[in-house]
Amino acid sequence: MSYEKIIYGCNNGVAKITLNSKANLNAFDHSLITEVIDALDKCESNPEVKVVILNGAGKAFSGGGDIAAMYKAINEGQDLEELVELAAQMAIKIKKLPKPVIASVHGPAAGAGFNVALACDLCIAAEDALFIQAFVNIGLIPDAGGVYLLTRSVGVSKACELALSGKRISAKEAFDMGIVAEICSIDELEEKTNKLALKMAKGPAVSYKNTKELIYKAQFSDFEEYLKEEVKAQVQCGKTEDFKEGMKAFLEKRKPNYIGR
């Protein structure tokens, strides 16, 4: 597959997948997710790849889902099922990849961007990083495994607060919650991420593989079954007037007028 929305490369045992759709803050659409999944498959099958870095080009890690594309699709009579299923596949690929995956986050990590970072094994964040469970702002639920990953990362109470409010949290707050492993300046982010990745690339690959498998069995063994329910719930939300109003309000840069508000 030739890539138009990511940059992929491998050097010294470290593969780097860079989200590269800068015009819309690396928002996830069908093409971007498909390319990320393909690159993850390459990482898995290539014995030279020992560690994977996932980062974003431009001003953000990822602004979340491509709302303009979703709005167009809904108006054309399509639903969200295929896109949500792809996002679920991406999260599973990251969690089950037998090699460490490091999220290197700067700027906004909103919606699916937040949850993709959560799916990674480690997250290094620049001081300007913002993490936002933005789904509720357009009448949706967290996808890409969001509720599942969030409750296991920060606990039920804090997950409820973040998912139901859509509030922004800083890199420092994310660090305090255990979402982020290390914070650094934006100027240091690439160097810090590369240093960690190169160190791990020289580490015990079989140990990493088995550790990830055991963590998955211990904490994520029903993840795939959960994702089936997530897709159903998101498709249901995607058929509501609240979702249509949420998308329209977002594109018009105003507050949504939800039913019953």
Short mmCIF file of C-alpha atoms in Angstrom, two decimals:
data_model
loop_
_atom_site.label_atom_id
_atom_site.label_comp_id
_atom_site.label_asym_id
_atom_site.label_seq_id
_atom_site.Cartn_x
_atom_site.Cartn_y
_atom_site.Cartn_z
CA MET A 1 0.00 0.00 0.00
CA SER A 2 1.24 3.49 -0.84
CA TYR A 3 0.62 6.04 1.90
CA GLU A 4 -0.94 9.46 1.48
CA LYS A 5 -1.89 10.29 5.08
CA ILE A 6 0.93 8.75 7.10
CA ILE A 7 4.69 8.64 6.91
CA TYR A 8 6.23 5.26 7.65
CA GLY A 9 9.86 4.34 8.11
CA CYS A 10 12.16 2.05 10.06
CA ASN A 11 15.68 2.71 11.32
CA ASN A 12 17.83 0.93 13.92
CA GLY A 13 14.98 -1.35 14.90
CA VAL A 14 12.52 1.51 15.46
CA ALA A 15 9.53 1.92 13.16
CA LYS A 16 7.83 5.29 13.11
CA ILE A 17 4.23 5.84 12.02
CA THR A 18 3.55 9.56 11.67
CA LEU A 19 -0.01 10.76 11.18
CA ASN A 20 0.39 13.22 8.34
CA SER A 21 -2.93 14.85 7.51
CA LYS A 22 -1.95 18.26 8.82
CA ALA A 23 -4.73 20.22 7.12
CA ASN A 24 -7.32 18.74 9.52
CA LEU A 25 -5.07 18.11 12.56
CA ASN A 26 -4.55 14.45 11.61
CA ALA A 27 -8.24 13.69 12.02
CA PHE A 28 -9.10 10.02 11.59
CA ASP A 29 -11.07 9.12 8.49
CA HIS A 30 -11.35 5.84 6.58
CA SER A 31 -8.12 6.42 4.65
CA LEU A 32 -5.98 7.42 7.62
CA ILE A 33 -7.12 4.52 9.80
CA THR A 34 -6.63 2.03 6.96
CA GLU A 35 -3.09 3.26 6.42
CA VAL A 36 -2.25 3.05 10.15
CA ILE A 37 -3.56 -0.52 10.29
CA ASP A 38 -1.50 -1.47 7.24
CA ALA A 39 1.64 0.06 8.78
CA LEU A 40 1.03 -1.81 12.05
CA ASP A 41 0.77 -5.04 10.05
CA LYS A 42 4.14 -4.23 8.46
CA CYS A 43 5.63 -3.66 11.90
CA GLU A 44 4.35 -7.01 13.10
CA SER A 45 5.64 -8.99 10.11
CA ASN A 46 9.03 -7.28 9.85
CA PRO A 47 11.59 -8.94 12.17
CA GLU A 48 13.78 -5.84 11.95
CA VAL A 49 11.15 -3.80 13.77
CA LYS A 50 11.57 -4.05 17.53
CA VAL A 51 9.68 -0.96 18.72
CA VAL A 52 7.04 1.31 17.17
CA ILE A 53 6.59 5.07 17.63
CA LEU A 54 3.22 6.62 16.80
CA ASN A 55 3.21 10.41 16.49
CA GLY A 56 1.58 13.26 14.59
CA ALA A 57 2.90 15.85 12.14
CA GLY A 58 2.00 19.52 12.33
CA LYS A 59 0.20 21.15 15.25
CA ALA A 60 -1.41 18.07 16.81
CA PHE A 61 -1.16 14.39 17.55
CA SER A 62 -4.75 14.01 16.31
CA GLY A 63 -7.87 16.13 16.46
CA GLY A 64 -10.03 12.98 16.60
CA GLY A 65 -12.55 11.92 13.97
CA ASP A 66 -12.97 13.84 10.72
CA ILE A 67 -16.27 15.53 11.53
CA ALA A 68 -16.67 17.18 8.13
CA ALA A 69 -16.32 13.76 6.46
CA MET A 70 -18.78 12.22 8.92
CA TYR A 71 -21.31 15.00 8.37
CA LYS A 72 -21.11 14.52 4.61
CA ALA A 73 -21.52 10.73 4.96
CA ILE A 74 -24.54 11.03 7.26
CA ASN A 75 -26.23 13.48 4.88
CA GLU A 76 -25.66 10.98 2.08
CA GLY A 77 -27.51 8.29 4.04
CA GLN A 78 -24.49 6.36 5.30
CA ASP A 79 -23.94 5.33 8.92
CA LEU A 80 -20.85 5.15 11.13
CA GLU A 81 -20.51 1.38 11.35
CA GLU A 82 -17.61 0.85 8.95
CA LEU A 83 -15.59 3.75 10.35
CA VAL A 84 -16.18 2.73 13.97
CA GLU A 85 -15.26 -0.88 13.19
CA LEU A 86 -12.02 0.30 11.59
CA ALA A 87 -11.19 2.40 14.67
CA ALA A 88 -11.81 -0.68 16.81
CA GLN A 89 -9.48 -2.76 14.62
CA MET A 90 -6.78 -0.11 14.99
CA ALA A 91 -7.00 -0.23 18.79
CA ILE A 92 -6.84 -4.03 18.79
CA LYS A 93 -3.80 -3.99 16.47
CA ILE A 94 -1.94 -1.72 18.87
CA LYS A 95 -2.85 -3.72 21.98
CA LYS A 96 -2.01 -7.10 20.42
CA LEU A 97 1.12 -6.06 18.53
CA PRO A 98 3.93 -8.22 19.99
CA LYS A 99 6.23 -5.20 20.10
CA PRO A 100 6.14 -2.09 22.32
CA VAL A 101 4.24 0.88 20.91
CA ILE A 102 5.12 4.37 22.14
CA ALA A 103 2.74 7.30 21.64
CA SER A 104 4.60 10.59 21.23
CA VAL A 105 1.99 13.29 21.77
CA HIS A 106 2.02 17.02 21.23
CA GLY A 107 -0.86 19.45 20.88
CA PRO A 108 -4.42 18.13 20.93
CA ALA A 109 -5.10 14.41 21.32
CA ALA A 110 -8.88 14.58 21.03
CA GLY A 111 -11.52 11.88 20.68
CA ALA A 112 -10.08 8.87 18.89
CA GLY A 113 -6.67 10.55 19.11
CA PHE A 114 -6.85 10.36 22.91
CA ASN A 115 -7.91 6.72 22.78
CA VAL A 116 -5.23 5.69 20.30
CA ALA A 117 -2.67 7.19 22.68
CA LEU A 118 -4.30 5.22 25.52
CA ALA A 119 -4.04 2.01 23.47
CA CYS A 120 -0.28 2.43 23.16
CA ASP A 121 1.96 0.79 25.75
CA LEU A 122 3.70 4.02 26.77
CA CYS A 123 2.93 7.68 26.20
CA ILE A 124 5.42 10.54 26.22
CA ALA A 125 3.80 13.96 26.02
CA ALA A 126 5.00 17.46 25.32
CA GLU A 127 4.00 20.15 27.80
CA ASP A 128 1.54 21.57 25.27
CA ALA A 129 -0.39 18.30 24.92
CA LEU A 130 -4.14 18.37 25.58
CA PHE A 131 -6.19 15.22 26.05
CA ILE A 132 -9.93 15.50 25.35
CA GLN A 133 -12.70 12.87 25.31
CA ALA A 134 -14.58 15.09 22.88
CA PHE A 135 -17.24 12.60 21.77
CA VAL A 136 -20.00 13.84 24.07
CA ASN A 137 -19.72 17.27 22.43
CA ILE A 138 -21.19 15.83 19.23
CA GLY A 139 -23.56 13.31 20.81
CA LEU A 140 -21.36 10.22 20.48
CA ILE A 141 -19.66 7.76 22.84
CA PRO A 142 -15.89 7.23 23.06
CA ASP A 143 -14.76 4.87 20.30
CA ALA A 144 -11.45 3.14 19.49
CA GLY A 145 -11.94 1.30 22.79
CA GLY A 146 -12.27 4.55 24.73
CA VAL A 147 -14.42 3.64 27.74
CA TYR A 148 -12.70 0.27 28.14
CA LEU A 149 -9.18 1.73 28.00
CA LEU A 150 -10.02 4.80 30.05
CA THR A 151 -11.61 2.93 32.96
CA ARG A 152 -8.58 0.66 33.19
CA SER A 153 -6.19 3.58 32.98
CA VAL A 154 -7.73 6.10 35.39
CA GLY A 155 -10.53 4.23 37.18
CA VAL A 156 -14.30 4.36 36.82
CA SER A 157 -14.97 7.68 38.59
CA LYS A 158 -12.39 9.70 36.66
CA ALA A 159 -13.35 7.95 33.40
CA CYS A 160 -16.97 9.02 33.96
CA GLU A 161 -15.87 12.59 34.58
CA LEU A 162 -13.78 12.76 31.40
CA ALA A 163 -16.16 10.88 29.10
CA LEU A 164 -19.37 12.58 30.26
CA SER A 165 -18.00 16.11 30.40
CA GLY A 166 -15.59 16.21 27.45
CA LYS A 167 -13.28 18.36 29.59
CA ARG A 168 -9.73 19.01 28.50
CA ILE A 169 -6.83 17.79 30.61
CA SER A 170 -3.27 19.02 30.36
CA ALA A 171 -0.16 16.89 29.98
CA LYS A 172 0.51 17.40 33.71
CA GLU A 173 -2.99 16.25 34.65
CA ALA A 174 -2.65 13.25 32.33
CA PHE A 175 0.69 12.44 33.97
CA ASP A 176 -0.85 12.64 37.44
CA MET A 177 -3.63 10.25 36.33
CA GLY A 178 -1.13 7.74 34.97
CA ILE A 179 -2.03 8.24 31.31
CA VAL A 180 1.35 9.77 30.46
CA ALA A 181 4.67 8.20 31.45
CA GLU A 182 6.86 11.25 30.91
CA ILE A 183 6.46 14.97 30.13
CA CYS A 184 9.00 17.12 28.34
CA SER A 185 9.19 20.34 26.38
CA ILE A 186 8.00 20.33 22.78
CA ASP A 187 11.61 20.84 21.70
CA GLU A 188 12.69 17.70 23.57
CA LEU A 189 9.81 15.44 22.54
CA GLU A 190 11.37 13.82 19.49
CA GLU A 191 14.72 13.31 21.20
CA LYS A 192 13.16 11.83 24.36
CA THR A 193 10.91 9.52 22.34
CA ASN A 194 13.72 8.33 20.09
CA LYS A 195 16.04 7.76 23.04
CA LEU A 196 13.49 5.52 24.78
CA ALA A 197 12.64 3.67 21.56
CA LEU A 198 16.30 3.00 20.70
CA LYS A 199 16.93 1.75 24.23
CA MET A 200 13.97 -0.63 24.00
CA ALA A 201 14.99 -1.75 20.49
CA LYS A 202 18.17 -3.14 22.07
CA GLY A 203 16.17 -4.89 24.78
CA PRO A 204 14.81 -8.45 25.08
CA ALA A 205 12.25 -8.77 22.29
CA VAL A 206 10.85 -12.11 23.49
CA SER A 207 10.41 -10.71 26.98
CA TYR A 208 8.54 -7.69 25.61
CA LYS A 209 6.33 -9.93 23.47
CA ASN A 210 5.41 -12.24 26.34
CA THR A 211 4.91 -9.37 28.76
CA LYS A 212 2.46 -7.69 26.37
CA GLU A 213 0.62 -10.98 25.87
CA LEU A 214 0.30 -11.55 29.61
CA ILE A 215 -0.86 -7.98 30.24
CA TYR A 216 -3.45 -8.44 27.51
CA LYS A 217 -4.70 -11.67 29.11
CA ALA A 218 -4.74 -10.11 32.56
CA GLN A 219 -6.47 -6.83 31.69
CA PHE A 220 -7.81 -6.93 28.12
CA SER A 221 -8.98 -10.49 27.46
CA ASP A 222 -12.54 -9.37 26.67
CA PHE A 223 -11.51 -6.26 24.72
CA GLU A 224 -12.68 -7.60 21.36
CA GLU A 225 -16.09 -8.56 22.75
CA TYR A 226 -16.41 -5.11 24.30
CA LEU A 227 -15.61 -3.46 20.97
CA LYS A 228 -18.54 -5.26 19.31
CA GLU A 229 -20.85 -3.57 21.81
CA GLU A 230 -19.07 -0.26 21.33
CA VAL A 231 -19.73 -0.38 17.58
CA LYS A 232 -23.43 -1.09 18.16
CA ALA A 233 -23.73 1.78 20.63
CA GLN A 234 -21.90 4.22 18.37
CA VAL A 235 -24.04 3.32 15.36
CA GLN A 236 -27.13 3.96 17.50
CA CYS A 237 -25.77 7.36 18.58
CA GLY A 238 -24.91 8.14 14.98
CA LYS A 239 -28.59 7.88 14.01
CA THR A 240 -29.76 10.49 16.51
CA GLU A 241 -30.69 14.09 15.89
CA ASP A 242 -28.30 15.03 18.69
CA PHE A 243 -25.38 13.70 16.63
CA LYS A 244 -26.48 15.62 13.54
CA GLU A 245 -26.89 18.78 15.59
CA GLY A 246 -23.55 18.22 17.33
CA MET A 247 -21.71 17.89 14.03
CA LYS A 248 -23.48 20.89 12.52
CA ALA A 249 -22.72 23.01 15.58
CA PHE A 250 -19.06 21.97 15.49
CA LEU A 251 -18.71 22.93 11.84
CA GLU A 252 -20.53 26.22 12.47
CA LYS A 253 -18.36 26.86 15.55
CA ARG A 254 -21.24 27.26 17.98
CA LYS A 255 -22.70 25.40 20.95
CA PRO A 256 -25.07 22.55 20.03
CA ASN A 257 -28.76 22.79 20.80
CA TYR A 258 -29.44 19.23 21.90
CA ILE A 259 -32.92 17.74 22.24
CA GLY A 260 -34.31 18.41 25.72
CA ARG A 261 -31.62 20.92 26.53
#
